[in-house]
Coordinates of C-alpha atoms in Angstrom, one line a residue:
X1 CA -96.9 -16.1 -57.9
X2 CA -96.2 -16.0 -54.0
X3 CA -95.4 -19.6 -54.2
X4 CA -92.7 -18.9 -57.0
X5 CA -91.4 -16.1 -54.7
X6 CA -91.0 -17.8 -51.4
X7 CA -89.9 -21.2 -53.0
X8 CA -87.9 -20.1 -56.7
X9 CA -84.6 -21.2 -55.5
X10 CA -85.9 -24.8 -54.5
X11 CA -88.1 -25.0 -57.6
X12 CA -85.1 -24.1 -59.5
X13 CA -83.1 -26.8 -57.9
X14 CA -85.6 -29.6 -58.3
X15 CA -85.5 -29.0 -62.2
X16 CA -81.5 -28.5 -62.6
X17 CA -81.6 -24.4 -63.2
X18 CA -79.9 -24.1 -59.7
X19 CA -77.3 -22.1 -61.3
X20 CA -79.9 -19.6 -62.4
X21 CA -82.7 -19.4 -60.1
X22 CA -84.5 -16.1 -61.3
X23 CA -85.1 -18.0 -64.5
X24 CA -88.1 -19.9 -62.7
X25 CA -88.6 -16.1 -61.2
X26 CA -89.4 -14.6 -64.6
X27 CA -91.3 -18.1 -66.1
X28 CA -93.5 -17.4 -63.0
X29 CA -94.0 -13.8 -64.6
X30 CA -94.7 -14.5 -68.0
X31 CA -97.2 -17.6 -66.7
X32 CA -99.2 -15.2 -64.5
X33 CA -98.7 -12.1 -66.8
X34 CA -99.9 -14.6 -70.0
X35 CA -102.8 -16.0 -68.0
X36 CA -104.2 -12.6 -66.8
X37 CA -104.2 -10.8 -70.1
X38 CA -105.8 -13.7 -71.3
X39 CA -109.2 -12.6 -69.9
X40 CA -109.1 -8.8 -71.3
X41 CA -108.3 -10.6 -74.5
X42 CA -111.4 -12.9 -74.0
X43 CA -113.1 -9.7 -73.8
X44 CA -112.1 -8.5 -76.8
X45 CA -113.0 -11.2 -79.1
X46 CA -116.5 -11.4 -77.2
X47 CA -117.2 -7.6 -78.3
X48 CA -115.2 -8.8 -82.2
X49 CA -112.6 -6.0 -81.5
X50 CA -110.3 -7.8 -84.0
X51 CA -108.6 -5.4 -85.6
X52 CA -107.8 -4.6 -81.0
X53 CA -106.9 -8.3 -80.5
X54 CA -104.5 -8.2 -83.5
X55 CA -102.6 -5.0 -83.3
X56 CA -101.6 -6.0 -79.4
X57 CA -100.9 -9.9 -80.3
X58 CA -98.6 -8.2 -83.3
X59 CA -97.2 -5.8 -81.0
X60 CA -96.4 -8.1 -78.5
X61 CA -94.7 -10.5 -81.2
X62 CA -93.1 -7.4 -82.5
X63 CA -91.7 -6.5 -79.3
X64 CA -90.6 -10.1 -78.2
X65 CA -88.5 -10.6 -81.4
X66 CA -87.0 -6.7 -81.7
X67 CA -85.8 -7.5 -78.1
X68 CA -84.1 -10.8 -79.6
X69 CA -82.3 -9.8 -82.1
X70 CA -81.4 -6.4 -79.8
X71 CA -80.1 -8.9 -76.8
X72 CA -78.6 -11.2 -79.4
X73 CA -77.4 -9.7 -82.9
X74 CA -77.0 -6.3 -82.4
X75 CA -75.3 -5.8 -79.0
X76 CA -72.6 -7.9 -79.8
X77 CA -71.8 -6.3 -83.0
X78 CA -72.1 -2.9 -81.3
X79 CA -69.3 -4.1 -78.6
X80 CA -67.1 -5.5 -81.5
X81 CA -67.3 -2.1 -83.1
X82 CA -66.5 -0.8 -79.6
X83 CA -65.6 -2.3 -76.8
X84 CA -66.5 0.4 -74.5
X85 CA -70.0 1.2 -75.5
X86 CA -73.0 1.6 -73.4
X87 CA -73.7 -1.8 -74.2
X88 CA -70.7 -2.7 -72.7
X89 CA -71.4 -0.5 -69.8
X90 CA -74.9 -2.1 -69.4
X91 CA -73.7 -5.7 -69.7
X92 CA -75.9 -6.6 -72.6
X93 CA -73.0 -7.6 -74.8
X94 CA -72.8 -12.2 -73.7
X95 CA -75.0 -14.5 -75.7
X96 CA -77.1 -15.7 -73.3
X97 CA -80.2 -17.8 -73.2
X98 CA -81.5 -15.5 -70.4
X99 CA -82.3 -12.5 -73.1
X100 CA -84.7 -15.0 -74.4
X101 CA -86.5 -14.8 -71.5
X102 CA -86.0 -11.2 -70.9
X103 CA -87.5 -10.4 -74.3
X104 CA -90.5 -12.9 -73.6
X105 CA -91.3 -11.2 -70.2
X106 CA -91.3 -7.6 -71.8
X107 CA -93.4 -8.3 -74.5
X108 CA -95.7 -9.6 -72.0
X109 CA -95.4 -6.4 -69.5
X110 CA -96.5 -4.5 -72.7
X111 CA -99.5 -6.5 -73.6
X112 CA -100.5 -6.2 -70.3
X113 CA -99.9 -2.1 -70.3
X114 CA -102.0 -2.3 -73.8
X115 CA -105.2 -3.9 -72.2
X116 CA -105.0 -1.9 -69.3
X117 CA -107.5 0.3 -70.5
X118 CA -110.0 -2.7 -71.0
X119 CA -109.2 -3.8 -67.4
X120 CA -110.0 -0.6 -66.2
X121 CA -113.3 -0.1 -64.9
X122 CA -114.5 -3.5 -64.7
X123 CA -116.0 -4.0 -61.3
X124 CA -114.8 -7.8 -59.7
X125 CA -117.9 -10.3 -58.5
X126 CA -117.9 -13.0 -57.3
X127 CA -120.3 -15.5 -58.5
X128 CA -120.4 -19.0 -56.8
X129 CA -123.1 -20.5 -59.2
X130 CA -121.6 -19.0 -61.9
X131 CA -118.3 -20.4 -61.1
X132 CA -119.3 -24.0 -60.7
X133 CA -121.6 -23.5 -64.3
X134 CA -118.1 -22.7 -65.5
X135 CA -115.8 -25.2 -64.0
X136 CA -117.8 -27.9 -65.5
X137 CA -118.0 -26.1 -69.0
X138 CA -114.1 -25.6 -68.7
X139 CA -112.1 -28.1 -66.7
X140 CA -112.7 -31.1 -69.4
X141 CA -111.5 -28.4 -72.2
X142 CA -108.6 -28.1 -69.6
X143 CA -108.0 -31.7 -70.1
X144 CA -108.7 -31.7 -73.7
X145 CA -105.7 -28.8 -74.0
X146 CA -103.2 -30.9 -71.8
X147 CA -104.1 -33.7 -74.3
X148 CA -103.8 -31.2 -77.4
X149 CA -100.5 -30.8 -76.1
X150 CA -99.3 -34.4 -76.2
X151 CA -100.6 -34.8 -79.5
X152 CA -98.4 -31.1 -80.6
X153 CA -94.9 -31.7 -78.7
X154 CA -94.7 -35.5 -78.1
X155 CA -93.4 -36.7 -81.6
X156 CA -90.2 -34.5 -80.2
X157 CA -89.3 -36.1 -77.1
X158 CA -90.4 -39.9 -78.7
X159 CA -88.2 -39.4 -81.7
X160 CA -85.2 -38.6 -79.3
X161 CA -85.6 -41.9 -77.5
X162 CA -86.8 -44.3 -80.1
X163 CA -84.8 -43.4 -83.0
X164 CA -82.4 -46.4 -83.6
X165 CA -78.8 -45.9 -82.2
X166 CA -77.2 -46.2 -85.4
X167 CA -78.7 -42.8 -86.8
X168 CA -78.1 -39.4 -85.8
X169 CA -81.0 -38.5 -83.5
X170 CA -80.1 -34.5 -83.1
X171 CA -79.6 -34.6 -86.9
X172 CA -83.0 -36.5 -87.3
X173 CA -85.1 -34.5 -85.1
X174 CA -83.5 -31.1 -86.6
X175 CA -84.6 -32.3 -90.3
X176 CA -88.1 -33.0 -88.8
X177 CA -88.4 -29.9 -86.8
X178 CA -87.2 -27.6 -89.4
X179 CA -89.9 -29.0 -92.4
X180 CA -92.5 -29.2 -89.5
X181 CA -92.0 -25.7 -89.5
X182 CA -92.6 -25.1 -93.1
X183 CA -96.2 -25.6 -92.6
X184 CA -96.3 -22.5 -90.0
X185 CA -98.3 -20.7 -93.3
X186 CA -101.5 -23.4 -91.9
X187 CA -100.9 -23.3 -88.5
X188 CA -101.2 -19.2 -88.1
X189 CA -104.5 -19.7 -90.6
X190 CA -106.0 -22.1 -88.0
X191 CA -104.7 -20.0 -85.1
X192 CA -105.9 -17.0 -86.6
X193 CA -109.6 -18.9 -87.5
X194 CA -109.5 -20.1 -83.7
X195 CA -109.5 -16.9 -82.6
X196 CA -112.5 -15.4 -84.8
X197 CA -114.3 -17.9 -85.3
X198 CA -115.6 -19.6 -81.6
X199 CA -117.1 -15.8 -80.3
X200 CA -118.8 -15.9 -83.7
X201 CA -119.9 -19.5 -83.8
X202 CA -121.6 -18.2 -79.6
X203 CA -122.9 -15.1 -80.9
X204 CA -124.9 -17.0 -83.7
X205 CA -125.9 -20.0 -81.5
X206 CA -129.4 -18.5 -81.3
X207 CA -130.3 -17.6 -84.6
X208 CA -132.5 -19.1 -86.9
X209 CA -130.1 -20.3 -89.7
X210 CA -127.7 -21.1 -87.0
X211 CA -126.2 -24.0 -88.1
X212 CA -126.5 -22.9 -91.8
X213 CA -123.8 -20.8 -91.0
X214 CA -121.6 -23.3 -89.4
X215 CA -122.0 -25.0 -92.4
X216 CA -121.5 -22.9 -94.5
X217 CA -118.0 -21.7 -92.7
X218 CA -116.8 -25.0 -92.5
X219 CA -116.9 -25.0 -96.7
X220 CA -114.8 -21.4 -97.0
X221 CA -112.4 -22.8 -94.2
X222 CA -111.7 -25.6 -95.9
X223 CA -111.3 -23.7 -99.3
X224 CA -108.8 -21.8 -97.8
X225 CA -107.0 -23.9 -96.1
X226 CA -107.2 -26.3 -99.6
X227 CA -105.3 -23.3 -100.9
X228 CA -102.5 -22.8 -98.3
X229 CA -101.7 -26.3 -98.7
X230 CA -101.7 -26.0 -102.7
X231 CA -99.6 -22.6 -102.4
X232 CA -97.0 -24.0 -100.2
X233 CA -96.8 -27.5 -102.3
X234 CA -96.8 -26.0 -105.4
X235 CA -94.0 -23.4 -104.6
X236 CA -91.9 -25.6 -102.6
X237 CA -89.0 -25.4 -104.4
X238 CA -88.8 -21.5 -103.7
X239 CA -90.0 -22.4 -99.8
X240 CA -87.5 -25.1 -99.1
X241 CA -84.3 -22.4 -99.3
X242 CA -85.7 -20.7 -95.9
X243 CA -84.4 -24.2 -94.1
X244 CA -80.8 -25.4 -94.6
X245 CA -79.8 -27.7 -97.4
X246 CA -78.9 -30.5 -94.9
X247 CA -82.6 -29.9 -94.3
X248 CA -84.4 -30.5 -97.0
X249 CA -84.0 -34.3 -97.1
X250 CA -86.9 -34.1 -95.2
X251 CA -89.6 -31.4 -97.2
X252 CA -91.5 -35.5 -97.7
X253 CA -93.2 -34.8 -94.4
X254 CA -94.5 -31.3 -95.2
X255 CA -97.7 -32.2 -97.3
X256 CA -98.6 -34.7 -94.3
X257 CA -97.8 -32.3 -92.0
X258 CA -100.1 -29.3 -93.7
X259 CA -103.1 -31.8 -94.2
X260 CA -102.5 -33.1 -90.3
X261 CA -103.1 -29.3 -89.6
X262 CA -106.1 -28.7 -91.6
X263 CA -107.9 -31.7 -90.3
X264 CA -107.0 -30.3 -86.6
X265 CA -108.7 -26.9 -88.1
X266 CA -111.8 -29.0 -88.9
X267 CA -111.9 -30.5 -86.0
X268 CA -111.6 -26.6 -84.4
X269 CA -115.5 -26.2 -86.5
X270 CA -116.6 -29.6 -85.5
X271 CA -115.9 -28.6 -82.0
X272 CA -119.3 -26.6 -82.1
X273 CA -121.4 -29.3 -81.0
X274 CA -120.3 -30.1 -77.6
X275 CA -119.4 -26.4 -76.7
X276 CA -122.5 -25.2 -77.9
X277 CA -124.5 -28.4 -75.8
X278 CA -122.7 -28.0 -73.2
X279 CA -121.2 -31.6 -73.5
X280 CA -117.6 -30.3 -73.4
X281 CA -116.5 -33.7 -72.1
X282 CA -116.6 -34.9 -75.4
X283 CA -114.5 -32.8 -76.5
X284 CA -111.9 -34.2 -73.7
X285 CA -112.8 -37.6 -75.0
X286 CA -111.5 -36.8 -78.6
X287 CA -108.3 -35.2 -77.5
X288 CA -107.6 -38.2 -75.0
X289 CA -108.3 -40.4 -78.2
X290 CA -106.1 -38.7 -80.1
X291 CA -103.0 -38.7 -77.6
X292 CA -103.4 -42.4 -77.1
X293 CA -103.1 -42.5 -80.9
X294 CA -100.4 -40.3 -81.1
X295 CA -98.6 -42.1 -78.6
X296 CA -99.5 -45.7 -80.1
X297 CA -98.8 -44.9 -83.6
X298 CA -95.0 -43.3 -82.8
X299 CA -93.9 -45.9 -80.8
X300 CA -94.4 -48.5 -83.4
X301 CA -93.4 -46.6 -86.3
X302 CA -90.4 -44.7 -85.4
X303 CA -88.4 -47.6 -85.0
X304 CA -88.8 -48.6 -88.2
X305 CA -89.4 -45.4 -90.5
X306 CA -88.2 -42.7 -88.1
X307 CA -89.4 -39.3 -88.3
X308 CA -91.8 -40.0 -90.9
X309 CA -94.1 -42.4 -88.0
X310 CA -94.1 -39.2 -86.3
X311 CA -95.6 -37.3 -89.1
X312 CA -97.7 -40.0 -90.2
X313 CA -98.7 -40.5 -86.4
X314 CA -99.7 -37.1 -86.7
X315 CA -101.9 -37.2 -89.6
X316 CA -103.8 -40.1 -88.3
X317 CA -104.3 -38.9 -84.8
X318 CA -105.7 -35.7 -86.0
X319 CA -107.7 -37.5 -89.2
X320 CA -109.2 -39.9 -86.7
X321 CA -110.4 -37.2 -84.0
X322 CA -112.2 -35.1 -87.3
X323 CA -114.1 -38.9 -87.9
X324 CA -114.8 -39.2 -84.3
X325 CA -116.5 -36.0 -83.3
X326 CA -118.2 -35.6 -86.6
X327 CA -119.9 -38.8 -86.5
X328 CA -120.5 -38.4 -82.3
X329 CA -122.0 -34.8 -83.1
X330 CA -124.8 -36.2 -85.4
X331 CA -126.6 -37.9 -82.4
X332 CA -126.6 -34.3 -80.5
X333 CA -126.1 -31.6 -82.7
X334 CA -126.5 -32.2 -86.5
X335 CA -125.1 -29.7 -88.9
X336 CA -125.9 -30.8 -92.7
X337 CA -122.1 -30.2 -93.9
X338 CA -122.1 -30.1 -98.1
X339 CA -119.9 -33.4 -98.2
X340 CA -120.1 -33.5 -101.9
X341 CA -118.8 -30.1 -102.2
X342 CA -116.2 -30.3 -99.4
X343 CA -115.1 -33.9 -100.9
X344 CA -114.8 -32.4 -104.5
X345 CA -112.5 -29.6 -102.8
X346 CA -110.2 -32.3 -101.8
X347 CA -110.1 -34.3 -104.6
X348 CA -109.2 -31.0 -106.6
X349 CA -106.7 -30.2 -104.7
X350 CA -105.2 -33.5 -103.7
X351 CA -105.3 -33.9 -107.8
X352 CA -103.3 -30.6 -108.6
X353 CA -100.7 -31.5 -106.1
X354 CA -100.1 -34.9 -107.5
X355 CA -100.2 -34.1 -111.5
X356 CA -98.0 -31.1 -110.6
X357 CA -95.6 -33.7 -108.2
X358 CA -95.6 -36.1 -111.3
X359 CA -94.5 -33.5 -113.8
X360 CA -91.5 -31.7 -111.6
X361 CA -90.7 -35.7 -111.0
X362 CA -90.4 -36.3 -115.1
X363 CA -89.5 -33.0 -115.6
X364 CA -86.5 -33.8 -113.3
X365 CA -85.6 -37.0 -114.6
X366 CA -85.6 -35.9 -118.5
X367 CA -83.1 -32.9 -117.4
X368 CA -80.6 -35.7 -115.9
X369 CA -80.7 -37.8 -119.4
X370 CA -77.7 -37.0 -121.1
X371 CA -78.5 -35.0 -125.1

């Protein structure tokens, strides 16, 4: 923080926001403000406070987007409907990218207020043996994230520079982006599972049936996640209408898309070995893997499919990391994972979604036949 305050205005000026310079202020905020809650909120998931954890991460969401559409939709309308408004008065009435910020920095001043109480009263040590034990549980995870990272937001910034000239790249990377976002339905499953699920795989580290359990949650996960993908496949045709017509062109990518994510949530329970060991480098390992992939696999296919290498680059790289740290975690930390069971689930569900895709494709062509 005091680095952002004493040096904002260069910082701002190295990155081409000189115009604006508080913006780096306030992403310094959020960064620091983010980053500290983040520990109360460990907190809370160690003592399985979930309902806690939830109600603030919905409130701060809540907050974030009411401050959006405040900023944005209704302030304007208000100052059409009267020019000299409080609004007006206040200077809330431009469209501006810097509400966006705004909202983002509230929301995170209120979290913060929220978990005050769980702040309160917890006495700060300082524990040098403690903090090396960490630093080498935590830093290859570090690496692992920035990885995660490359593998989540790279196909973006590839498809704007390899896409062939002759195409529209904006247009191309909007249709991608916008069915990318259909499977949002998985993404908040696994992010929700992420968040539940790695206190309780700790807390049952030492039990008998240990990894029984892990087993045994790895099946219901991927039941569940079986069914999101069948729900949103299966009602597509209702789904599709939330993105633009000029949109839908690409809804091809979605299926891809939502099994890329639920191989990225297995690979969240396979993750158990190596945090559990104490081997997180592996874990780093994987995630470099997979970027390498990731990075590999769109440069050679966009060129010649476009946004579909980046969704196929993405199902690969995740598929390949759930191979990878299965097979790597049955020389340190075996879990006996029902693979008949968990293979029947996906031949179920893979079946359904073809049959039913076969019959809307017939179904389709017999309407177009002239009687």
């Amino acid at each position: 923080i005091l680095i952002f305050l004493f040096f904002y205005k260069q910082i701002a000026f190295s990155i081409g926001y000189e115009a604006h310079p508080e913006y780096v202020l306030w992403f310094a905020f959020i960064i620091a403000t983010d980053a500290f809650v983040s520990i109360p909120f460990a907190k809370l998931r160690k003592e399985n406070k979930a309902a806690k954890f939830a109600t603030i991460k919905l409130i701060n969401i809540l907050v974030n987007v009411g401050l959006n559409l405040f900023f944005i939709k209704l302030c304007p309308y208000l100052i059409d409907q009267n020019p000299n408004s409080w609004v007006a008065v206040l200077g809330f009435g431009d469209i501006s990218i810097k509400y966006i910020f705004i909202s983002n920095l509230v929301a995170s001043i209120v979290t913060l207020i929220l978990l005050l109480p769980d702040i309160y009263g917890t006495k700060p040590e300082f524990d040098k043996a403690l903090l090396k034990r960490m630093l080498i549980y935590s830093l290859p995870l570090l690496l692992a994230g920035l990885a995660g990272m490359v593998n989540e937001t790279l196909d973006r910034i590839l498809l704007k520079v390899l896409l062939p000239a002759s195409s529209d790249i904006m247009q191309q990377i909007g249709i991608y982006g916008a069915n990318y976002k259909i499977a949002i339905l998985m993404t908040l499953f696994i992010q929700m599972f992420r968040y539940a699920a790695e206190p309780f795989f700790f807390s049952q580290a030492k039990e008998k049936d240990a990894k029984k359990t892990y087993a045994k949650v790895m099946k219901y996960f991927v039941i569940f996640g079986l069914l999101i993908f069948l729900f949103v496949m299966l009602y597509i045709d209702l789904i599709k209408y939330f993105i633009g017509a000029d949109y839908r062109e690409g809804l091809k990518i979605v299926p891809i898309i939502l099994l890329a994510n639920l191989f990225l949530g297995i690979i969240y329970n396979l993750s158990v070995w190596y945090k559990l060991t104490n081997k997180t480098k592996f874990g780093a390992y994987i995630a470099l893997i997979g970027a390498v992939i990731t990075i590999v696999l769109n440069v050679v296919l966009i060129p010649k499919i476009g946004y579909m290498g980046s969704a196929w680059a993405t199902f690969f790289c995740y598929f390949s990391m759930m191979i990878i740290s299965f097979f790597w975690s049955r020389k340190t930390y075996k879990i006996n994972y029902d693979f008949k069971d968990l293979l029947l689930y996906f031949t179920l569900a893979l079946a359904i979604f073809f049959f039913y895709k076969l019959f809307s494709n017939a179904r389709q062509y017999y309407c177009k036949i002239p009687c």
